[in-house]
Coordinates of C-alpha atoms in Angstrom, one line a residue:
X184 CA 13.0 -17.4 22.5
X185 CA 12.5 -18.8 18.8
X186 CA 10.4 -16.5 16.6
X187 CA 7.2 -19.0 16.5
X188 CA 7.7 -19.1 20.6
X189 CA 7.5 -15.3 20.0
X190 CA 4.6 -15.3 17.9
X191 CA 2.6 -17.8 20.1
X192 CA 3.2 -15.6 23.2
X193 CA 2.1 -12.5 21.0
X194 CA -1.0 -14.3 20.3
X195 CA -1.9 -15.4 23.4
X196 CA -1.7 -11.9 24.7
X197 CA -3.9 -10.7 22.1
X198 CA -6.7 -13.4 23.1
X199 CA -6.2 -12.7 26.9
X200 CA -8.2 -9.6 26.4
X201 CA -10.9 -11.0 24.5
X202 CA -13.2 -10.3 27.5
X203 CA -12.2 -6.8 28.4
X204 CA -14.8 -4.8 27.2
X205 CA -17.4 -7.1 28.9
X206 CA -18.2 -9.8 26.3
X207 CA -16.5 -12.1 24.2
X208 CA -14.0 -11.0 21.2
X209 CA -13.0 -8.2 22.2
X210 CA -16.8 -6.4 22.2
X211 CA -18.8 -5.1 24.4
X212 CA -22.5 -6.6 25.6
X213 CA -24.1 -4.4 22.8
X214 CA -21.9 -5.2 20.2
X215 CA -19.4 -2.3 19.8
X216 CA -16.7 -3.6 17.4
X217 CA -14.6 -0.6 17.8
X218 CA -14.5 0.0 21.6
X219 CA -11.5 -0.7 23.2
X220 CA -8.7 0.5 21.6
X221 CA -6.1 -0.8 20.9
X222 CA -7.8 -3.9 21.4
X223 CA -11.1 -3.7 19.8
X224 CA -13.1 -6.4 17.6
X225 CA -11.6 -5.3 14.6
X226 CA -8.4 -4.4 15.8
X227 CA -7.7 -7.2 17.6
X228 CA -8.5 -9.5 14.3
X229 CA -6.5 -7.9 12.2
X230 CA -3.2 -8.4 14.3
X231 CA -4.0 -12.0 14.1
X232 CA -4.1 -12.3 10.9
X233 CA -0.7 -10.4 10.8
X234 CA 0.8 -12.8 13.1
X235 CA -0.6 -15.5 10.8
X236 CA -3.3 -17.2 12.6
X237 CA -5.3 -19.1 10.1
X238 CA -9.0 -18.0 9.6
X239 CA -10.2 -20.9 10.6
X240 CA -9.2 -20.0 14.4
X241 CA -12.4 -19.9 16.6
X242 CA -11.3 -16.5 17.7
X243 CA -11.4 -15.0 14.0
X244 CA -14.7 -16.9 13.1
X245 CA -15.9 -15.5 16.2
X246 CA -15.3 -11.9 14.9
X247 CA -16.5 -12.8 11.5
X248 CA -19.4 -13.8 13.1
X249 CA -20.2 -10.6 14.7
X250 CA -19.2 -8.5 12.1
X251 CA -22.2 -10.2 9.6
X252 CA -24.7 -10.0 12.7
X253 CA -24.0 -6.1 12.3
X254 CA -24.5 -6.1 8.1
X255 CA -27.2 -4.6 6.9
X256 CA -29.4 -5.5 3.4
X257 CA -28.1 -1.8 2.2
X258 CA -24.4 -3.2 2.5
X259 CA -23.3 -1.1 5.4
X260 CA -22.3 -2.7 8.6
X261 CA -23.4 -1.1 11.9
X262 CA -20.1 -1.6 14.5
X263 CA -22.0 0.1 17.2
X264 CA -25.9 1.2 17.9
X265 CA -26.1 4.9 17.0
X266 CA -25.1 6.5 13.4
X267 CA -23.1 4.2 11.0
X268 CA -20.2 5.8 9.0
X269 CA -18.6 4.7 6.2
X270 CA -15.3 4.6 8.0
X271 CA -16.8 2.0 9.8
X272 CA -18.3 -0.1 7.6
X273 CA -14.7 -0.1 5.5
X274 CA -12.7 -1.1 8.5
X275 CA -15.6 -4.6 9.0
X276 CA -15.3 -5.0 5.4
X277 CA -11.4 -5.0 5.3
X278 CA -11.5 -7.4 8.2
X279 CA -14.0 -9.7 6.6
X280 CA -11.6 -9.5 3.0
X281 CA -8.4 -10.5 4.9
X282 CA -10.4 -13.8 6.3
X283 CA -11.6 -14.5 2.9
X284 CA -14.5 -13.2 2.3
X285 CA -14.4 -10.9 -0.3
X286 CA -17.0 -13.5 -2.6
X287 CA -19.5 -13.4 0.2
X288 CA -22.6 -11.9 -1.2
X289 CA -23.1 -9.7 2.0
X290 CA -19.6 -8.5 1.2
X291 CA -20.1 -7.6 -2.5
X292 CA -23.4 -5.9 -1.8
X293 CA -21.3 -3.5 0.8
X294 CA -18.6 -3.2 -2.1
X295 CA -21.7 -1.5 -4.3
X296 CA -22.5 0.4 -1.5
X297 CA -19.2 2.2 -2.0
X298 CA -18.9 1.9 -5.7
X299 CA -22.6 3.9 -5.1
X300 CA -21.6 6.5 -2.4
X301 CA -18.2 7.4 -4.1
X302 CA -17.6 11.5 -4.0
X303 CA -16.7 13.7 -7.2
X304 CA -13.6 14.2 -5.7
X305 CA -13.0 10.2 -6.0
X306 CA -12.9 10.1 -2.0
X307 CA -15.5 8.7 0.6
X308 CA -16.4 10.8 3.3
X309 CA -18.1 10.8 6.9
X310 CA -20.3 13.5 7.6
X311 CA -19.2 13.9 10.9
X312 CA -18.0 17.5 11.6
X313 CA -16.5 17.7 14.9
X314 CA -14.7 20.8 13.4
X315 CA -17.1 23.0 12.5
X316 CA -18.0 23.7 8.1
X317 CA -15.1 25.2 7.4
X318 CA -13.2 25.2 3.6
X319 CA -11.6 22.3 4.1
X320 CA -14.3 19.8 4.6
X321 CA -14.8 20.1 1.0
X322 CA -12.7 17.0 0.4
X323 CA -13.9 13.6 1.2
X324 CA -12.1 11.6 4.0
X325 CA -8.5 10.3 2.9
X326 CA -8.0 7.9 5.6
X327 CA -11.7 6.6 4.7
X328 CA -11.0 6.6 1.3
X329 CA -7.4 4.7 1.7
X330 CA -9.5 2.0 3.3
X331 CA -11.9 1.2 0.7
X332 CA -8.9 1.0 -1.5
X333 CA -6.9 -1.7 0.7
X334 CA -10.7 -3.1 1.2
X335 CA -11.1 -3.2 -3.1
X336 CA -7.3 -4.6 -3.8
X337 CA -8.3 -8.0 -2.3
X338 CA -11.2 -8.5 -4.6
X339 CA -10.8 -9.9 -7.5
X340 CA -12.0 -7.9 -10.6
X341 CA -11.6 -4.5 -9.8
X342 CA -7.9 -4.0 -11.0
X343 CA -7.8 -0.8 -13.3
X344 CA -11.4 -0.1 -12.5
X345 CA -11.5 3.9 -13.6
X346 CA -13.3 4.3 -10.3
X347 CA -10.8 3.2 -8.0
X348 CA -8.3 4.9 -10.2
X349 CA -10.3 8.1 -9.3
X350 CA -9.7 7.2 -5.8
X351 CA -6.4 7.0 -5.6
X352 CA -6.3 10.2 -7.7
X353 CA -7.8 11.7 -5.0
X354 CA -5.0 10.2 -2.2
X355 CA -2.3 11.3 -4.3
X356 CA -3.7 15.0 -4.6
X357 CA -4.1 14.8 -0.6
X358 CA 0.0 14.4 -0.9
X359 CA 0.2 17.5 -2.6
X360 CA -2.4 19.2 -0.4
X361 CA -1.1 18.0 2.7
X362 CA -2.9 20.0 4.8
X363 CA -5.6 18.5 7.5
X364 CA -8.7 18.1 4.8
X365 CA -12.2 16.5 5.1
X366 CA -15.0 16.6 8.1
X367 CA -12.6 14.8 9.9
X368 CA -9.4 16.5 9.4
X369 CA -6.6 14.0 8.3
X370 CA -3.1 15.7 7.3
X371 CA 0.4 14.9 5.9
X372 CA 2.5 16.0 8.7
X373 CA 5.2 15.0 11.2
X374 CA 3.0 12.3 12.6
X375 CA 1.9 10.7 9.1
X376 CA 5.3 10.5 8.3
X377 CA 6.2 8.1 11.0
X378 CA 6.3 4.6 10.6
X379 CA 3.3 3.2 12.5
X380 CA 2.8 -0.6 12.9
X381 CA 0.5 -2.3 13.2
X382 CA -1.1 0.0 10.3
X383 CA -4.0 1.3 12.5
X384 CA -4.7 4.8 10.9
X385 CA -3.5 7.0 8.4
X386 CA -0.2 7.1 7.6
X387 CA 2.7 6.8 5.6
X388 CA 3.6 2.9 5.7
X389 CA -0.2 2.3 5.2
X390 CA -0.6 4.7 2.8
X391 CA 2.5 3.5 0.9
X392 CA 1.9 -0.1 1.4
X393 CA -2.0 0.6 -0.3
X394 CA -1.3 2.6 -3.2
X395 CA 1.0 -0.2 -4.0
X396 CA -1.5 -2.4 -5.5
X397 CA -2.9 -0.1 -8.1
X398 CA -0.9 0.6 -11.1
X399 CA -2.6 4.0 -11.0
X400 CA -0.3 4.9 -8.0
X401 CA 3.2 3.3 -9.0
X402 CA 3.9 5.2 -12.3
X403 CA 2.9 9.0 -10.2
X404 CA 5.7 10.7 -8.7
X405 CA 3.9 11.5 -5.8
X406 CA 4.0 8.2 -5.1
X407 CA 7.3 7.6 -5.8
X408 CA 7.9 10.3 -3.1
X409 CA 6.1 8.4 -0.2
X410 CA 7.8 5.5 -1.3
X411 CA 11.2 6.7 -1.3
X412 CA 10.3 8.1 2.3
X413 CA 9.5 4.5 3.5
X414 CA 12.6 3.5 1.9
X415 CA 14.0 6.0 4.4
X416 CA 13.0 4.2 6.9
X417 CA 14.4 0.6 6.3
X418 CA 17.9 -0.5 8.1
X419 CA 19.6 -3.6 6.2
X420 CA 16.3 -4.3 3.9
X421 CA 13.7 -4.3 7.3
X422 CA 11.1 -2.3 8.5
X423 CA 12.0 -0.7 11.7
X424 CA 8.7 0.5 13.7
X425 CA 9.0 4.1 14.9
X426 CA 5.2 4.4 16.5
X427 CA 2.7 2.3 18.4
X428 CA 0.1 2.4 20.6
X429 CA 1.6 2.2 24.4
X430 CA -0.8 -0.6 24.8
X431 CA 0.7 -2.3 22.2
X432 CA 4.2 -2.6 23.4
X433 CA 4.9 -5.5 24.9
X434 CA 4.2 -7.5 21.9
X435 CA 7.3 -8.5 20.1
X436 CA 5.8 -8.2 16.4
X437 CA 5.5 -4.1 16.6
X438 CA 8.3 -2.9 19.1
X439 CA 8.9 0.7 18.8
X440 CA 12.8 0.8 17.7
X441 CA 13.1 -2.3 16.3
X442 CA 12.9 -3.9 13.0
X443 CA 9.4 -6.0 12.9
X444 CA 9.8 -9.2 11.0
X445 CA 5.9 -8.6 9.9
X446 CA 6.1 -5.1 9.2
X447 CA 9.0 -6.3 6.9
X448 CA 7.1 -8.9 4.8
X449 CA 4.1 -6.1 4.3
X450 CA 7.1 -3.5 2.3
X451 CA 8.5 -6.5 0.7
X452 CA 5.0 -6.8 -0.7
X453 CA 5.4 -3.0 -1.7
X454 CA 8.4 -4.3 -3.4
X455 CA 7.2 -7.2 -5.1
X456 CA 3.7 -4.6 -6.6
X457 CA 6.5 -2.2 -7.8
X458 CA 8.4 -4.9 -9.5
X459 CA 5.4 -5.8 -11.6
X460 CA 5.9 -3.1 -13.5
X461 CA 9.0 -3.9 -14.3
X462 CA 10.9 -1.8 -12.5
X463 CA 14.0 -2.4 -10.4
X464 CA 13.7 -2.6 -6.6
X465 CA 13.9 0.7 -5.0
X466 CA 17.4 1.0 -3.1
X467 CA 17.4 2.9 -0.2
X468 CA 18.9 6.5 -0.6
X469 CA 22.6 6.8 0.4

């Protein structure tokens, strides 16, 4: 099987449970975008778009549709009836930037929305304390936070900006910290450390593959850390995929194991942000 016949048959899986959760796209009848997993609304876009199916496809226009039937005039986007987070609302705006529609005037009234909610820390958070008050939840949400930055990189404009260099101050202080932090508890452990693709939370390759965009990030050691522990990770220049969902596996773009010809284009992206500084390409520790 040829690597387009691949693709296709990746594709095709990913539609065929467009109707799971009861409607079309991958939602539900009231419009839950995140229900599903692994194949939820947002979800499922995204490995589209990964696979390269063009924006124009009716399944992605579909979900782009849904996702501005759930904005709202304050710039937050409601993925489910109930409370709205601001996890949320990053993950619909991150979809609707990696379709192209990061000029949309819906769009840049949710990027204020951050911009206006941002934490002294530099974070985001979700007041959601499934684990009690404790010292910890001090700290905004890094895996919130490292989502409005991939959400911010793909707008024009906001390179340098002093508040998203506060931001990824705050990610790069999370790698010293380590320890779970924020309402919701994310850590640096064993798990983070794994290579997870598709990127679908917070981890190391996502984390890495983020911070690469901001010049803020590439000249900190801390980054330079996280980056030599990807590097870790490569065999003969690829990306080889050490975690995903069960769901998941029997697509051939994310196989746990095996190098991932996708996975592999996103670090030589890291690559290609580190060499605008100048640098020379990072070579794999011996």
């Amino acid at each position: 099987m040829t690597i387009a016949e691949q693709t296709d048959a990746d594709v095709a899986a990913i539609l065929s449970h467009r109707h799971d959760q009861g409607a079309d796209w991958w939602t539900t009848p009231d419009r839950k975008l995140l229900k599903g997993a692994p194949f939820t609304t947002l979800e499922s876009a995204l490995y589209l778009l990964e696979l390269g199916v063009p924006p124009e496809h009716e399944a992605l226009r579909g979900v782009a549709q849904l996702i501005f039937d759930a904005w709202r005039e304050d710039g937050r986007i409601r993925t489910a009836p109930g409370d709205l987070y601001p996890c949320h609302t990053a993950l619909a705006a991150n979809v609707l930037c990696r379709m192209g529609y990061a000029q949309d005037a819906r769009v840049k009234r949710t990027l204020n929305y951050f911009l206006d909610t941002q934490q002294p820390d530099g974070g985001w958070r979700c007041e959601k304390y499934s684990f009690g008050h404790g010292e910890e939840t001090r700290y905004s949400t890094p895996y919130t936070t490292l989502v409005v930055l991939d959400l911010f990189r793909q707008v024009p404009g906001f390179q340098n900006d002093p508040r998203l260099d506060r931001a990824v101050d705050f990610l790069l202080l999370h790698w010293e910290i380590r320890r779970p932090i924020s309402p919701c508890h994310y850590g640096i452990g064993s798990r983070f450390m794994q290579v997870e693709y598709p990127m679908r939370g917070y981890g190391l390759f996502y984390y890495v593959y983020v911070l690469s965009f901001y010049e803020r990030a590439r000249g900190d050691k801390r980054f330079q850390e996280a980056l030599s522990a990807l590097a870790c990770k490569t065999a003969n220049g690829e990306i080889v995929v050490e975690r995903v969902v069960p769901k998941l596996s029997a697509l051939r773009f994310c196989q746990k194991g095996r190098a991932s010809a996708a996975a592999t284009a996103r670090w030589r992206e890291i690559l290609q942000n580190i060499a605008k500084d100048g640098a020379e390409t990072l070579a794999k520790p011996s």
